[in-house]
Amino acid sequence: MAGRPGGHKGASRHVLTAAVTSVRPLWWAVSALLVAAAVVVAFTRRHELVTAVHLIDDVRLPRLLLAAGFEAASLACLAAVQHWLLRAGGARIRLRVVGAVVLAANAIAGALPGGAAFAAAWVFRQFRRRGAGQVLAGTVLVVAGLLSGLSLFVLLMAGVLAAGSSGPVAGVRPVVVGLAAVAVLVAGVAAGLFRFPRVRRRARRVWRRIGLRSRRLWEIERALSRLGSQVRTTRPGIRPWLWPSSLAVLNWGFDLACLVACVWSLGIAVPWHGVLAVYALTQFAGSLRLTPGGLGVVETSLTALLVLYGLSTEQAIAVTLLYRVLSYWVLQPIGWVSGLGLTLSRGHTDPGGPGDPGGDTGPHAGSGAGPGAGPGSGSGDGPDGESTADSRA
């Protein structure tokens, strides 16, 4: 699930070209192999499938509607994260428009091998059409992805701890706890060192040297630095970032609630001690994007893990089918319709919002001499010696 004509059409074409070249023949081969394996498994376990369908016939409709509501809330949180980042960067794009972009990107990512690259390129173009600067649009995608990945890791850590020291995921518990401890230690040391001005200056110099290695790295660093400067100017401190971080966690949390409601709607006892670990591990497997939308991978992983945590094979298959209908199949037509509407509509910004499609928007458009530049900096030169500022004063 992600989020993408304005002035710089060459940049959009570059992103699309990168998306196309990322789809190698290997993707198609792996996808075909996994789908074929799923078909074979479905045929050999057809008796369990028939029983699972009978279980779904007895689903409680009010509970199923609750599950659908949780999935809608999950997508709303995902859209709210990107909307917050866009607003923090100065782009005035309506939340409902960002929501439609998220729905369409989710459908694109779930329908094509390597669809995540196509979805990112498409979201980038949609944000650019609606007034977001080239640098800001790319930064929003990067930061939203980072927040999403970190949130999923937090859920995995919580799930492994909740599952206890015995059970199917007990073997990965030391690894997950060790990684979490290292991450907390590194973050704490970095936060402590950055209280010293000399350390901050040294870090900026290293950051700049890394960016000078290539133009793309320079632009990424410049984008992240500019967004950070704008957020610090309008909303100083760390506390403002708690809101988008919470939304990123709620995105996964509501999707997990959808899975739990699917179990509940079938009248099956929820395996509370392992459901969080089951969900997080399944999402990690699906995020590998070995097949379009994780088809075959998600179904196999979720079914197998639910069986390991106490459900019968028929019950696990029924829960998986119901969850995938709500979280994948229903969203496909909705997403494509949303994408068609956005493509045919005229891109525009909110009244009073910055609408320069060719450059960065926000209170400091045109500022930033490079990584670490402050609000008062002028436009700087990139690693090739030419100006990288793409905004107008």
XYZ file of C-alpha atoms in Angstrom, residues 11-377:
367
model
C 11.782 13.553 -13.817
C 8.463 11.731 -14.080
C 9.644 9.839 -17.156
C 12.831 8.887 -15.289
C 10.799 7.457 -12.404
C 8.564 5.517 -14.798
C 11.581 4.158 -16.669
C 13.098 2.970 -13.396
C 9.798 1.288 -12.537
C 9.635 -0.521 -15.857
C 13.241 -1.702 -15.799
C 12.738 -3.086 -12.275
C 10.253 -5.630 -13.650
C 12.653 -8.322 -14.792
C 11.664 -11.594 -16.471
C 12.627 -13.250 -13.185
C 9.606 -11.566 -11.573
C 7.297 -13.225 -14.083
C 8.982 -16.608 -13.685
C 8.837 -16.510 -9.869
C 5.247 -15.262 -9.926
C 4.143 -17.994 -12.331
C 5.923 -20.654 -10.270
C 4.378 -19.571 -6.971
C 0.895 -19.198 -8.413
C 1.181 -22.640 -10.027
C 2.285 -24.099 -6.695
C -0.701 -22.466 -4.988
C -3.036 -23.977 -7.599
C -1.534 -27.430 -7.031
C -1.910 -27.090 -3.265
C -5.495 -25.910 -3.666
C -6.284 -28.933 -5.845
C -4.710 -31.440 -3.486
C -6.478 -29.868 -0.485
C -9.808 -29.355 -2.244
C -11.753 -31.150 0.479
C -10.543 -28.651 3.073
C -11.415 -25.829 0.658
C -14.962 -27.114 0.298
C -15.331 -27.296 4.092
C -13.892 -23.790 4.418
C -16.458 -22.451 1.943
C -19.218 -24.026 4.026
C -17.828 -22.239 7.091
C -17.912 -18.935 5.222
C -21.582 -19.543 4.354
C -22.366 -19.220 8.080
C -20.512 -15.920 8.532
C -22.113 -13.318 10.848
C -22.833 -10.342 8.608
C -22.645 -7.589 11.307
C -19.236 -8.836 12.386
C -18.098 -9.015 8.770
C -19.171 -5.397 8.277
C -17.097 -4.509 11.326
C -14.102 -6.187 9.680
C -14.697 -4.134 6.522
C -14.842 -0.984 8.644
C -11.476 -1.813 10.197
C -9.944 -2.233 6.734
C -11.350 1.126 5.647
C -9.873 2.723 8.781
C -6.501 1.154 7.944
C -6.464 2.768 4.511
C -7.617 6.084 6.005
C -4.625 6.063 8.369
C -2.267 5.343 5.470
C -3.695 8.293 3.546
C -3.482 10.506 6.650
C 0.265 9.813 6.992
C 0.974 10.987 3.448
C -1.418 13.931 3.845
C 0.404 15.062 7.007
C 3.787 14.871 5.269
C 2.490 16.814 2.273
C 1.019 19.522 4.495
C 4.229 19.691 6.530
C 6.119 20.273 3.290
C 3.718 23.021 2.244
C 1.604 21.190 -0.372
C -2.135 21.779 -0.062
C -3.753 18.589 -1.304
C -7.127 17.535 0.082
C -7.240 14.455 2.281
C -9.922 12.832 0.126
C -7.666 13.222 -2.925
C -4.750 11.630 -1.079
C -7.110 8.833 -0.025
C -8.085 8.193 -3.645
C -4.397 8.159 -4.619
C -3.683 5.590 -1.896
C -6.550 3.359 -3.053
C -5.364 3.497 -6.662
C -1.727 2.882 -5.739
C -2.760 -0.092 -3.624
C -4.589 -1.565 -6.624
C -1.625 -0.980 -8.962
C 0.839 -2.504 -6.506
C -1.388 -5.546 -6.077
C -2.077 -6.233 -9.741
C 1.372 -6.262 -11.396
C 4.682 -8.040 -10.800
C 6.929 -5.343 -9.386
C 3.758 -3.302 -8.949
C 5.180 -1.355 -6.010
C 7.571 0.462 -8.382
C 4.747 1.307 -10.792
C 2.577 2.457 -7.889
C 5.326 4.730 -6.523
C 5.850 6.298 -9.957
C 2.111 6.841 -10.383
C 1.705 8.407 -6.930
C 4.681 10.671 -7.639
C 2.997 11.958 -10.815
C -0.344 12.490 -9.066
C 1.248 14.528 -6.276
C 3.162 16.575 -8.848
C -0.020 17.246 -10.825
C -1.620 18.625 -7.688
C 1.081 21.101 -6.761
C 3.640 19.150 -4.725
C 7.232 19.920 -5.659
C 9.330 17.252 -7.306
C 11.578 16.919 -4.262
C 8.698 16.969 -1.780
C 6.698 14.304 -3.655
C 9.656 11.923 -3.617
C 10.428 12.656 0.017
C 6.860 11.916 1.087
C 7.101 8.472 -0.511
C 10.418 7.723 1.180
C 9.415 8.939 4.662
C 5.999 7.257 4.531
C 7.695 3.990 3.567
C 10.172 4.282 6.416
C 7.424 4.970 8.955
C 5.440 2.007 7.646
C 8.402 -0.366 7.806
C 9.376 0.709 11.313
C 5.788 0.352 12.497
C 5.576 -3.185 11.130
C 8.811 -4.075 12.911
C 7.370 -2.726 16.167
C 4.304 -4.930 15.714
C 6.493 -7.949 14.953
C 8.515 -7.339 18.105
C 5.344 -7.000 20.180
C 3.905 -10.130 18.587
C 6.982 -12.247 19.223
C 7.101 -11.099 22.858
C 3.370 -11.734 23.316
C 3.688 -15.247 21.850
C 5.929 -16.280 24.743
C 9.129 -18.310 24.936
C 7.479 -21.437 23.511
C 5.594 -21.915 20.300
C 6.171 -21.694 16.547
C 7.935 -18.293 16.613
C 9.978 -18.852 19.749
C 13.093 -19.423 17.621
C 13.065 -15.910 16.188
C 12.462 -14.228 19.535
C 16.158 -13.736 20.430
C 16.863 -12.286 16.967
C 13.979 -9.809 17.119
C 14.755 -8.755 20.693
C 18.443 -8.340 19.794
C 17.658 -6.173 16.780
C 15.292 -4.032 18.852
C 17.913 -3.596 21.592
C 20.572 -2.571 19.052
C 18.180 -0.086 17.413
C 17.274 1.503 20.755
C 20.935 1.669 21.793
C 22.037 3.283 18.526
C 19.176 5.782 18.642
C 19.954 6.671 22.246
C 23.684 7.148 21.620
C 22.994 9.223 18.497
C 20.503 11.424 20.358
C 22.986 11.969 23.165
C 25.906 12.788 20.867
C 23.863 15.179 18.778
C 23.480 17.436 21.796
C 27.052 18.577 21.137
C 27.510 21.194 18.348
C 30.830 19.700 17.217
C 29.214 16.305 16.640
C 26.369 17.908 14.676
C 28.830 19.778 12.435
C 30.820 16.598 11.820
C 27.650 14.657 10.989
C 26.605 17.332 8.485
C 29.980 17.124 6.739
C 29.740 13.318 6.471
C 26.140 13.632 5.263
C 27.241 16.100 2.576
C 30.155 13.919 1.415
C 27.797 10.957 1.004
C 25.480 13.099 -1.095
C 28.306 14.266 -3.361
C 28.878 10.709 -4.560
C 25.939 10.936 -6.975
C 23.265 13.358 -8.053
C 20.464 11.047 -6.910
C 21.885 10.733 -3.392
C 22.315 14.515 -3.289
C 18.656 15.060 -4.216
C 17.439 12.533 -1.650
C 19.506 14.140 1.120
C 18.396 17.589 0.046
C 14.754 16.501 0.084
C 14.963 14.945 3.542
C 16.845 17.954 4.928
C 14.340 20.392 3.467
C 11.332 18.522 4.810
C 12.978 18.307 8.232
C 13.730 22.048 8.189
C 10.155 22.905 7.240
C 8.693 20.660 9.927
C 11.051 22.118 12.560
C 10.110 25.653 11.514
C 6.344 25.139 11.662
C 6.216 22.411 14.329
C 9.432 22.363 16.364
C 10.538 19.397 18.419
C 10.012 15.655 18.176
C 6.412 15.641 19.411
C 4.823 16.564 16.027
C 6.288 13.360 14.540
C 4.385 11.295 17.096
C 1.178 11.888 15.133
C 2.294 10.456 11.747
C 4.160 7.677 13.569
C 0.976 6.778 15.449
C -0.995 6.813 12.210
C 1.539 4.456 10.643
C 1.120 2.030 13.539
C -2.678 2.346 13.362
C -2.539 1.544 9.650
C -1.214 -1.922 10.511
C -3.260 -2.109 13.709
C -6.609 -1.644 11.969
C -5.621 -4.184 9.323
C -4.825 -6.621 12.136
C -8.225 -5.804 13.657
C -9.771 -6.726 10.291
C -8.118 -10.163 10.510
C -9.311 -10.656 14.096
C -12.853 -9.602 13.129
C -12.787 -12.131 10.278
C -11.968 -14.886 12.787
C -14.701 -13.621 15.098
C -17.277 -13.380 12.291
C -16.843 -17.111 11.595
C -17.488 -17.991 15.240
C -13.917 -19.264 15.719
C -11.973 -18.681 18.920
C -9.250 -16.087 18.308
C -5.713 -17.365 19.117
C -4.882 -14.204 21.048
C -1.429 -15.351 22.193
C -0.184 -15.693 18.613
C -2.404 -13.616 16.353
C -0.098 -10.561 16.398
C 2.969 -12.635 15.490
C 0.989 -14.473 12.797
C -0.120 -11.184 11.267
C 3.289 -9.482 11.358
C 5.130 -12.476 9.883
C 2.534 -12.769 7.132
C 2.891 -9.093 6.247
C 6.681 -9.409 6.109
C 6.323 -12.353 3.737
C 3.873 -10.410 1.580
C 6.136 -7.344 1.516
C 8.728 -9.342 -0.439
C 6.441 -8.841 -3.469
C 7.347 -12.203 -4.993
C 3.941 -12.212 -6.669
C 1.393 -9.478 -7.505
C -0.298 -8.530 -4.258
C 1.506 -11.384 -2.505
C -0.907 -13.849 -4.128
C -0.138 -17.343 -2.938
C 2.524 -16.119 -0.518
C 0.153 -14.362 1.893
C -2.472 -17.111 1.694
C 0.034 -19.888 2.333
C 1.831 -18.047 5.144
C -1.322 -16.964 6.943
C -2.994 -20.376 6.694
C 0.083 -22.263 7.876
C 0.719 -19.933 10.833
C -2.925 -20.019 11.940
C -2.803 -23.824 11.906
C 0.372 -23.750 13.998
C -1.469 -21.591 16.556
C -4.386 -23.944 17.018
C -6.883 -23.512 14.199
C -7.910 -26.481 12.094
C -6.917 -26.449 8.430
C -10.507 -25.749 7.327
C -10.862 -22.879 9.810
C -7.512 -21.357 8.816
C -8.405 -21.498 5.112
C -11.806 -19.904 5.761
C -10.264 -17.058 7.782
C -7.591 -16.488 5.143
C -10.091 -16.390 2.276
C -12.350 -13.967 4.131
C -9.482 -11.696 5.141
C -8.042 -11.616 1.616
C -11.420 -10.780 0.107
C -11.703 -7.714 2.347
C -8.063 -6.609 2.279
C -7.248 -7.386 -1.363
C -9.970 -8.451 -3.780
C -12.630 -5.884 -2.816
C -10.049 -3.094 -2.928
C -8.862 -3.922 -6.457
C -11.907 -2.624 -8.402
C -12.328 0.296 -5.986
C -8.698 1.274 -6.486
C -8.809 1.068 -10.279
C -11.963 3.200 -10.397
C -10.282 5.747 -8.115
C -7.198 5.750 -10.321
C -9.273 6.273 -13.459
C -11.080 9.198 -11.841
C -7.823 10.803 -10.743
C -6.241 10.328 -14.162
C -9.183 11.949 -15.954
C -9.559 14.771 -13.446
C -7.644 18.025 -13.648
C -4.912 18.265 -11.046
C -5.312 21.297 -8.790
C -4.430 22.547 -5.335
C -6.692 23.796 -2.600
C -7.712 27.459 -2.761
C -4.980 29.562 -1.241
C -2.455 26.701 -1.373
C 0.800 26.800 -3.262
C 0.279 25.587 -6.787
C 3.606 25.890 -8.547
C 3.866 22.526 -10.277
C 7.430 23.041 -11.281
C 9.026 23.482 -7.910
C 8.968 22.861 -4.203
C 6.223 24.420 -2.165
C 6.063 25.555 1.405
C 7.280 28.356 3.630
C 10.895 27.908 2.475
C 10.508 27.101 -1.207
C 13.793 27.684 -2.974
C 15.862 27.373 0.200
C 18.368 24.717 1.032
C 21.910 24.781 -0.208
C 22.185 21.091 0.376
C 21.991 18.671 3.258
C 21.661 20.427 6.554
C 20.772 23.795 5.078
C 18.706 25.963 7.345
C 15.658 28.075 6.580
C 17.698 31.070 5.601
C 19.933 29.333 3.100
